[in-house]
Structures are given as C-alpha cells and as structure tokens.
Amino acid sequence: MASTVTTSKDSAAAPRPGYGRLLRTRGAWTFLLPGFAARQPFAMLTLSIVLLVQHTTGSYGAAGAVAAVTGVSMALFAPCSGRLADRHGQRAVLVPGVLVHTVSGLGLTALALTGAPLWALFAAAVPTGASVPQIGPMVRARWAVRLKGSPLMTTAAAFESVTDELTFVVGPLLATALCTAVDPAAGLVTEAALTLVGGLLFAARRGTQPGAGRDGHTRVEHGSALRVPGVRVLIAAFLGIGAVFGGMQVSLAAFSQSIGEPGLNGVLYGVFAAGNMLSGIVCGAIVWRTTPQRRLVVGYAALALTASALWTAESALLLAGLGLLVGMCIAPALITGYTLVDSLVPAGARTEAFTWLTGAVALGQAAAVTAAGQLEDRLWAGAGFLVPMAGTVLALATLLALRSRLVPGPRGRTVARGVGHREPAAVD
C-alpha cells in the first residue's frame, strides 16, 4: 500500500502512537478483556450454522440460506441496537440482547436436530441474528470516549481489527473442531453459552461505557448516523468486505469437503484470518502521513485484485496462499474505514455508525453465503469464490465514484440533519 511513515527525527519530536502507549490508556483493560471474551462467539456463529444445517439437510444451499437469514437479521437490527446504546447506555441494550440470543440459538439448534422444515429454521434464525451482541462497536465507542480525537485513534482501530481477526482465527477452528469431532450441534451450543457468559461480563463493566445520550456536557440530538454521506460510502465498502467473509466461509468448507479433508476448512479459514490479523498489527504500528481516504482506495484496490484470483486455486496449498494475501488486504480497508468514522460522525452517534458498518459486513456476508452456497450446489467445488471477486469489484467501483464524500466537513457544523454535537444550524 502506498504510504509514507515518519522519519526517526519526526518520531523523536512527538510520542509515537504505538500499541504500548494505547494499552496504557487508563481503564482500557477493564473493557478489553471482557470485550474479547464477549466477541468470540460472533466468529463461530455463521460457520456453526452452516455446518449444522448442512449436516441435517445435506445441502450447502439450505445451510447458506439459513445463515444468510441470520446475517440479514443482524444487519437490519444492529443499527437499532447501536442507536439505543447511544441513547440509553450499553448495559441496557446488552443484557436483554444476550438473553434473547442464547435462547434463540439453542432453539435453532433443537429445530435443526429434529428435522424441522426449512421455514422453521428461517423463523428461528431471525431472532438469533437480531440479538447478536454488538460488542465490537461498543468497544470502539469506549475507545473513542477514552481517546477523544487523539492520534491513538488509528492505533485503536488497528488494535480492534487485530482483536477481531484473532477471534476469527480461533472461532472457525473451534467451531470446525466441535462440529466435526464432537457433534454437529456442538458449535452452535458453545456459541450460545459463550455469548451468555461473555456478554454479561462485558455489560458489568459500566464505568467505561459512553454516557447515555450525551456528548461531553451537551445534549445530543438523536439523528441517524446513516444521514452522514460518508457513512453510506463506507457501508458500500464494508458490504464488499462482507462478501469476502461469506464467500470464503462457504467455499472453503465446500472445497475441503470435495478433497476429502473436511477438517482442513478451519485451518484454511484460520490462515485467511491470520493474514488479516498480521497486516492489522503492521497498520497500527505505522505512523501514516497519507490521508485515510487515499489509504482506503489503494487498500481496497489491492483487496479486489487478490480476491479476484481465489476461484483459480486448484490445490489447498495455493488456496491457503491466496487466502493469506486476501486477509492481508482486508485489515487496511477495515481499519481505515473505522478510523474515518471518528472524523465523519459526532461522538453521540458513533456507536450507531460503527454498528452500521458491522451490519454492512454481516449483510454482505449473508448475501455472499447464499450466493456462494447456490454456486457450490450447482457448479463446481470452489465456484463460490466468484462471489468475493464480484463483491469487492462492485464496492471498489462505488468507492472510486463517491470517494469525495469521505472528506469530513468542518467541526462544529451539522453535516447531516439531526446528527450533531451542537444545536442544529442551517447550512448553505
């Protein structure tokens, strides 16, 4: 990625915004540790559903469709969850959400094991997805409160991306191991149990959550973050990233099955996630001098290029190598997108903005899981890899056409109706 880093002379003049300095932020560990535990189940959910439903129905198409309903439901309800958290506090949203998700996940498991019709699985998938705890956005909102525009915000975004990807290294491996070595339902049951315990632990850390309904000492006007033009552009970019995640999950499972090594699925996905994690670490360690808008465009172009080569892989080794490269290109795009939220969206709407982006990834993933499942059932093993190519190319075209909207307006003026940290004022 095109970038310039500061010289040693520059670094000596100002403290380097590295991970050590970030992790010394007062109160950080009180929400980081429970936050990590609480977000782990999210990395297991889609794959656990795919493996369970495919086992009980024999169809990747059906499995992908059920997982897709879960993802769509999460994408639709996540912004509502974020908006309620901005208004009423994170704990008030988390506790009931965690309880609903646990019950719904166990209900979906029971229906799948008893051979319930597909429509019943769809019905259970709706509350399961709608109640997914939005831990990642909530942690990012807590960082934003703690750092308040500090240069460490980019480092925090990188750290959160690394944390997310660490869960996506462990989660798929754990889900695959449980579903293949223990029982097809073990992955989803474990996901529900971890959500309950981790979510309640995170909710208990009340001291670091953003103040409900306030930005500093000024009452926040509760408008939707979606009205900020730059947020809509970022949503399009994150939809493409979701297409990569969804397409990879189904296609890697089908590819591993086709070569008679189903247990290899978790390893291949873990390599992909490891690439994401490693590049995220590097991104957070660099002091960037190029604009985040430029970094996003260049990084996304690299992502589209590497994702377009996945469908050509004919061996597990080549697929692992390409998956590693794709993962390495995802982290810069994710980190830069989340960093841009800090400059585009007022503090009182950031949790909602983060959940829009998380929801966009889930929606893109849901669409990709469905499309990839159909392609795997109807064409050849690995045909689902065409989905990440299509998703990233379309998102890149949108990003190039609308990149000017990612430039933030001056602080202190309302850039979108109903969203602001001051009283709304007319803007010519």
Tab-separated table of N, CA and C in Angstrom, residues 154-259:
chain	number	residue	atom	x	y	z
A	154	THR	N	-6.217	5.887	15.409
A	154	THR	CA	-5.860	4.965	14.331
A	154	THR	C	-5.266	3.685	14.901
A	155	THR	N	-4.428	3.826	15.920
A	155	THR	CA	-3.855	2.650	16.567
A	155	THR	C	-4.945	1.810	17.221
A	156	ALA	N	-5.917	2.481	17.836
A	156	ALA	CA	-7.025	1.759	18.458
A	156	ALA	C	-7.847	1.006	17.411
A	157	ALA	N	-8.074	1.650	16.261
A	157	ALA	CA	-8.810	0.978	15.181
A	157	ALA	C	-8.050	-0.246	14.702
A	158	ALA	N	-6.718	-0.118	14.593
A	158	ALA	CA	-5.902	-1.262	14.187
A	158	ALA	C	-5.947	-2.358	15.242
A	159	PHE	N	-5.855	-1.955	16.504
A	159	PHE	CA	-5.886	-2.927	17.593
A	159	PHE	C	-7.204	-3.697	17.599
A	160	GLU	N	-8.304	-2.982	17.366
A	160	GLU	CA	-9.598	-3.650	17.332
A	160	GLU	C	-9.726	-4.594	16.136
A	161	SER	N	-9.144	-4.197	15.000
A	161	SER	CA	-9.154	-5.085	13.842
A	161	SER	C	-8.360	-6.353	14.131
A	162	VAL	N	-7.212	-6.181	14.771
A	162	VAL	CA	-6.398	-7.339	15.142
A	162	VAL	C	-7.166	-8.239	16.106
A	163	THR	N	-7.832	-7.623	17.074
A	163	THR	CA	-8.618	-8.400	18.036
A	163	THR	C	-9.737	-9.155	17.338
A	164	ASP	N	-10.440	-8.463	16.423
A	164	ASP	CA	-11.498	-9.134	15.659
A	164	ASP	C	-10.949	-10.331	14.910
A	165	GLU	N	-9.798	-10.127	14.255
A	165	GLU	CA	-9.254	-11.204	13.450
A	165	GLU	C	-8.667	-12.328	14.290
A	166	LEU	N	-8.190	-12.007	15.477
A	166	LEU	CA	-7.754	-13.083	16.371
A	166	LEU	C	-8.933	-13.984	16.709
A	167	THR	N	-10.100	-13.364	16.927
A	167	THR	CA	-11.283	-14.186	17.173
A	167	THR	C	-11.649	-15.006	15.946
A	168	PHE	N	-11.379	-14.467	14.745
A	168	PHE	CA	-11.697	-15.214	13.532
A	168	PHE	C	-10.626	-16.235	13.171
A	169	VAL	N	-9.505	-16.207	13.888
A	169	VAL	CA	-8.561	-17.317	13.802
A	169	VAL	C	-9.036	-18.450	14.711
A	170	VAL	N	-9.395	-18.079	15.944
A	170	VAL	CA	-9.783	-19.079	16.932
A	170	VAL	C	-11.188	-19.610	16.667
A	171	GLY	N	-12.137	-18.716	16.351
A	171	GLY	CA	-13.533	-19.104	16.208
A	171	GLY	C	-13.800	-20.195	15.186
A	172	PRO	N	-13.372	-20.027	13.925
A	172	PRO	CA	-13.620	-21.078	12.933
A	172	PRO	C	-12.951	-22.406	13.279
A	173	LEU	N	-11.727	-22.334	13.832
A	173	LEU	CA	-11.059	-23.564	14.243
A	173	LEU	C	-11.855	-24.274	15.334
A	174	LEU	N	-12.336	-23.496	16.310
A	174	LEU	CA	-13.108	-24.073	17.408
A	174	LEU	C	-14.434	-24.634	16.899
A	175	ALA	N	-15.130	-23.860	16.051
A	175	ALA	CA	-16.415	-24.329	15.520
A	175	ALA	C	-16.246	-25.589	14.688
A	176	THR	N	-15.236	-25.628	13.830
A	176	THR	CA	-14.999	-26.811	12.994
A	176	THR	C	-14.657	-28.015	13.848
A	177	ALA	N	-13.782	-27.816	14.846
A	177	ALA	CA	-13.395	-28.929	15.711
A	177	ALA	C	-14.594	-29.478	16.474
A	178	LEU	N	-15.425	-28.588	16.998
A	178	LEU	CA	-16.592	-29.034	17.759
A	178	LEU	C	-17.604	-29.757	16.882
A	179	CYS	N	-17.842	-29.195	15.680
A	179	CYS	CA	-18.873	-29.769	14.803
A	179	CYS	C	-18.431	-31.072	14.144
A	180	THR	N	-17.142	-31.237	13.907
A	180	THR	CA	-16.664	-32.445	13.226
A	180	THR	C	-16.189	-33.520	14.188
A	181	ALA	N	-15.635	-33.130	15.343
A	181	ALA	CA	-15.074	-34.118	16.259
A	181	ALA	C	-15.988	-34.446	17.436
A	182	VAL	N	-16.881	-33.524	17.780
A	182	VAL	CA	-17.761	-33.759	18.929
A	182	VAL	C	-19.174	-34.077	18.457
A	183	ASP	N	-19.851	-33.075	17.882
A	183	ASP	CA	-21.222	-33.258	17.398
A	183	ASP	C	-21.544	-32.075	16.496
A	184	PRO	N	-22.337	-32.275	15.424
A	184	PRO	CA	-22.669	-31.162	14.535
A	184	PRO	C	-23.326	-29.976	15.237
A	185	ALA	N	-23.960	-30.237	16.377
A	185	ALA	CA	-24.627	-29.151	17.112
A	185	ALA	C	-23.727	-28.486	18.133
A	186	ALA	N	-22.553	-29.052	18.377
A	186	ALA	CA	-21.707	-28.559	19.462
A	186	ALA	C	-21.236	-27.123	19.221
A	187	GLY	N	-21.005	-26.754	17.975
A	187	GLY	CA	-20.537	-25.405	17.676
A	187	GLY	C	-21.545	-24.350	18.068
A	188	LEU	N	-22.804	-24.554	17.692
A	188	LEU	CA	-23.840	-23.556	17.976
A	188	LEU	C	-24.186	-23.514	19.462
A	189	VAL	N	-24.168	-24.663	20.127
A	189	VAL	CA	-24.434	-24.694	21.570
A	189	VAL	C	-23.339	-23.938	22.325
A	190	THR	N	-22.100	-24.166	21.927
A	190	THR	CA	-20.982	-23.469	22.573
A	190	THR	C	-21.053	-21.973	22.315
A	191	GLU	N	-21.424	-21.592	21.089
A	191	GLU	CA	-21.570	-20.175	20.756
A	191	GLU	C	-22.585	-19.506	21.660
A	192	ALA	N	-23.716	-20.165	21.895
A	192	ALA	CA	-24.755	-19.588	22.752
A	192	ALA	C	-24.268	-19.442	24.186
A	193	ALA	N	-23.547	-20.458	24.686
A	193	ALA	CA	-23.064	-20.405	26.066
A	193	ALA	C	-22.017	-19.299	26.244
A	194	LEU	N	-21.100	-19.174	25.282
A	194	LEU	CA	-20.075	-18.138	25.367
A	194	LEU	C	-20.678	-16.736	25.262
A	195	THR	N	-21.709	-16.595	24.446
A	195	THR	CA	-22.387	-15.302	24.329
A	195	THR	C	-22.998	-14.889	25.663
A	196	LEU	N	-23.619	-15.822	26.329
A	196	LEU	CA	-24.262	-15.533	27.610
A	196	LEU	C	-23.242	-15.081	28.648
A	197	VAL	N	-22.184	-15.864	28.805
A	197	VAL	CA	-21.192	-15.559	29.847
A	197	VAL	C	-20.398	-14.300	29.493
A	198	GLY	N	-19.856	-14.249	28.247
A	198	GLY	CA	-19.036	-13.115	27.846
A	198	GLY	C	-19.813	-11.819	27.790
A	199	GLY	N	-21.037	-11.876	27.275
A	199	GLY	CA	-21.857	-10.673	27.164
A	199	GLY	C	-22.204	-10.071	28.508
A	200	LEU	N	-22.545	-10.916	29.465
A	200	LEU	CA	-22.890	-10.404	30.786
A	200	LEU	C	-21.669	-9.832	31.508
A	201	LEU	N	-20.503	-10.442	31.300
A	201	LEU	CA	-19.279	-9.909	31.902
A	201	LEU	C	-18.954	-8.523	31.340
A	202	PHE	N	-19.109	-8.365	30.022
A	202	PHE	CA	-18.833	-7.073	29.405
A	202	PHE	C	-19.838	-6.023	29.868
A	203	ALA	N	-21.093	-6.404	29.950
A	203	ALA	CA	-22.131	-5.469	30.387
A	203	ALA	C	-21.890	-4.986	31.813
A	204	ALA	N	-21.233	-5.810	32.615
A	204	ALA	CA	-20.987	-5.446	34.014
A	204	ALA	C	-19.952	-4.335	34.150
A	205	ARG	N	-19.147	-4.096	33.087
A	205	ARG	CA	-18.122	-3.051	33.155
A	205	ARG	C	-18.746	-1.708	32.780
A	206	ARG	N	-19.466	-1.115	33.714
A	206	ARG	CA	-20.240	0.084	33.440
A	206	ARG	C	-19.411	1.362	33.462
A	207	GLY	N	-18.275	1.338	34.141
A	207	GLY	CA	-17.516	2.549	34.331
A	207	GLY	C	-16.898	3.125	33.067
A	208	THR	N	-16.684	2.291	32.055
A	208	THR	CA	-16.021	2.762	30.836
A	208	THR	C	-16.984	2.976	29.672
A	209	GLN	N	-18.256	2.698	29.869
A	209	GLN	CA	-19.179	2.874	28.749
A	209	GLN	C	-19.468	4.364	28.526
A	210	PRO	N	-19.744	4.759	27.263
A	210	PRO	CA	-20.071	6.160	26.985
A	210	PRO	C	-21.310	6.586	27.753
A	211	GLY	N	-21.355	7.858	28.127
A	211	GLY	CA	-22.529	8.374	28.814
A	211	GLY	C	-23.752	8.304	27.932
A	212	ALA	N	-24.857	7.844	28.456
A	212	ALA	CA	-26.087	7.682	27.669
A	212	ALA	C	-26.653	9.028	27.267
A	213	GLY	N	-26.780	9.239	25.954
A	213	GLY	CA	-27.471	10.409	25.446
A	213	GLY	C	-26.732	11.713	25.554
A	214	ARG	N	-25.411	11.640	25.855
A	214	ARG	CA	-24.683	12.901	25.993
A	214	ARG	C	-23.344	12.835	25.271
A	215	ASP	N	-22.941	13.960	24.729
A	215	ASP	CA	-21.635	14.144	24.105
A	215	ASP	C	-20.929	15.242	24.883
A	216	GLY	N	-20.066	14.844	25.822
A	216	GLY	CA	-19.453	15.829	26.702
A	216	GLY	C	-20.495	16.353	27.663
A	217	HIS	N	-20.741	17.688	27.643
A	217	HIS	CA	-21.734	18.287	28.542
A	217	HIS	C	-22.958	18.764	27.776
A	218	THR	N	-23.034	18.425	26.483
A	218	THR	CA	-24.117	18.935	25.647
A	218	THR	C	-25.045	17.808	25.247
A	219	ARG	N	-26.317	18.054	25.340
A	219	ARG	CA	-27.292	17.043	24.948
A	219	ARG	C	-27.178	16.759	23.456
A	220	VAL	N	-27.159	15.477	23.086
A	220	VAL	CA	-27.003	15.088	21.690
A	220	VAL	C	-28.362	15.000	21.005
A	221	GLU	N	-28.455	15.579	19.813
A	221	GLU	CA	-29.659	15.406	19.008
A	221	GLU	C	-29.618	14.016	18.385
A	222	HIS	N	-30.660	13.230	18.570
A	222	HIS	CA	-30.635	11.838	18.160
A	222	HIS	C	-31.107	11.679	16.725
A	223	GLY	N	-30.235	11.939	15.783
A	223	GLY	CA	-30.496	11.651	14.390
A	223	GLY	C	-29.701	10.437	13.990
A	224	SER	N	-30.017	9.887	12.839
A	224	SER	CA	-29.348	8.683	12.395
A	224	SER	C	-27.987	8.999	11.791
A	225	ALA	N	-26.989	8.201	12.144
A	225	ALA	CA	-25.661	8.334	11.546
A	225	ALA	C	-25.700	8.031	10.056
A	226	LEU	N	-26.737	7.333	9.617
A	226	LEU	CA	-26.858	6.988	8.205
A	226	LEU	C	-27.027	8.220	7.327
A	227	ARG	N	-27.428	9.338	7.927
A	227	ARG	CA	-27.606	10.564	7.152
A	227	ARG	C	-26.274	11.227	6.773
A	228	VAL	N	-25.198	10.802	7.379
A	228	VAL	CA	-23.875	11.323	7.008
A	228	VAL	C	-23.458	10.665	5.690
A	229	PRO	N	-23.225	11.444	4.621
A	229	PRO	CA	-22.924	10.843	3.312
A	229	PRO	C	-21.741	9.891	3.333
A	230	GLY	N	-20.690	10.241	4.082
A	230	GLY	CA	-19.518	9.381	4.127
A	230	GLY	C	-19.807	8.018	4.727
A	231	VAL	N	-20.726	7.955	5.680
A	231	VAL	CA	-21.088	6.674	6.285
A	231	VAL	C	-21.710	5.759	5.237
A	232	ARG	N	-22.521	6.315	4.351
A	232	ARG	CA	-23.155	5.498	3.307
A	232	ARG	C	-22.105	4.930	2.342
A	233	VAL	N	-21.071	5.719	2.057
A	233	VAL	CA	-19.997	5.221	1.189
A	233	VAL	C	-19.232	4.097	1.883
A	234	LEU	N	-18.961	4.279	3.159
A	234	LEU	CA	-18.273	3.238	3.912
A	234	LEU	C	-19.106	1.963	4.000
A	235	ILE	N	-20.422	2.107	4.090
A	235	ILE	CA	-21.297	0.935	4.114
A	235	ILE	C	-21.122	0.114	2.837
A	236	ALA	N	-21.052	0.797	1.686
A	236	ALA	CA	-20.846	0.084	0.421
A	236	ALA	C	-19.521	-0.671	0.427
A	237	ALA	N	-18.472	-0.025	0.944
A	237	ALA	CA	-17.170	-0.684	1.009
A	237	ALA	C	-17.209	-1.892	1.944
A	238	PHE	N	-17.898	-1.757	3.061
A	238	PHE	CA	-17.953	-2.855	4.028
A	238	PHE	C	-18.860	-3.987	3.546
A	239	LEU	N	-19.828	-3.682	2.705
A	239	LEU	CA	-20.615	-4.755	2.082
A	239	LEU	C	-19.702	-5.673	1.263
A	240	GLY	N	-18.772	-5.069	0.528
A	240	GLY	CA	-17.829	-5.867	-0.254
A	240	GLY	C	-16.938	-6.721	0.628
A	241	ILE	N	-16.519	-6.172	1.766
A	241	ILE	CA	-15.706	-6.962	2.697
A	241	ILE	C	-16.521	-8.129	3.244
A	242	GLY	N	-17.796	-7.883	3.536
A	242	GLY	CA	-18.667	-8.973	3.983
A	242	GLY	C	-18.797	-10.059	2.940
A	243	ALA	N	-18.801	-9.668	1.659
A	243	ALA	CA	-18.873	-10.658	0.575
A	243	ALA	C	-17.655	-11.573	0.590
A	244	VAL	N	-16.516	-11.023	0.981
A	244	VAL	CA	-15.314	-11.856	1.084
A	244	VAL	C	-15.467	-12.860	2.223
A	245	PHE	N	-15.891	-12.381	3.384
A	245	PHE	CA	-16.046	-13.278	4.525
A	245	PHE	C	-17.055	-14.394	4.232
A	246	GLY	N	-18.236	-14.025	3.715
A	246	GLY	CA	-19.268	-15.023	3.448
A	246	GLY	C	-18.862	-15.999	2.365
A	247	GLY	N	-18.303	-15.484	1.266
A	247	GLY	CA	-17.879	-16.353	0.184
A	247	GLY	C	-16.790	-17.311	0.616
A	248	MET	N	-15.871	-16.832	1.439
A	248	MET	CA	-14.785	-17.693	1.914
A	248	MET	C	-15.312	-18.791	2.831
A	249	GLN	N	-16.232	-18.459	3.720
A	249	GLN	CA	-16.715	-19.452	4.677
A	249	GLN	C	-17.365	-20.646	3.987
A	250	VAL	N	-18.274	-20.380	3.064
A	250	VAL	CA	-18.955	-21.479	2.376
A	250	VAL	C	-18.010	-22.184	1.414
A	251	SER	N	-17.255	-21.437	0.642
A	251	SER	CA	-16.430	-22.020	-0.405
A	251	SER	C	-15.276	-22.840	0.159
A	252	LEU	N	-14.675	-22.373	1.259
A	252	LEU	CA	-13.616	-23.161	1.877
A	252	LEU	C	-14.155	-24.470	2.444
A	253	ALA	N	-15.365	-24.425	3.037
A	253	ALA	CA	-15.984	-25.648	3.552
A	253	ALA	C	-16.265	-26.627	2.419
A	254	ALA	N	-16.804	-26.125	1.304
A	254	ALA	CA	-17.109	-26.991	0.160
A	254	ALA	C	-15.835	-27.531	-0.476
A	255	PHE	N	-14.805	-26.706	-0.593
A	255	PHE	CA	-13.538	-27.149	-1.184
A	255	PHE	C	-12.903	-28.245	-0.328
A	256	SER	N	-12.886	-28.034	0.985
A	256	SER	CA	-12.306	-29.026	1.889
A	256	SER	C	-13.061	-30.346	1.814
A	257	GLN	N	-14.386	-30.260	1.716
A	257	GLN	CA	-15.205	-31.465	1.595
A	257	GLN	C	-14.921	-32.190	0.282
A	258	SER	N	-14.720	-31.423	-0.783
A	258	SER	CA	-14.511	-32.032	-2.107
A	258	SER	C	-13.199	-32.793	-2.215
A	259	ILE	N	-12.194	-32.405	-1.407
A	259	ILE	CA	-10.911	-33.116	-1.449
A	259	ILE	C	-10.809	-34.145	-0.324
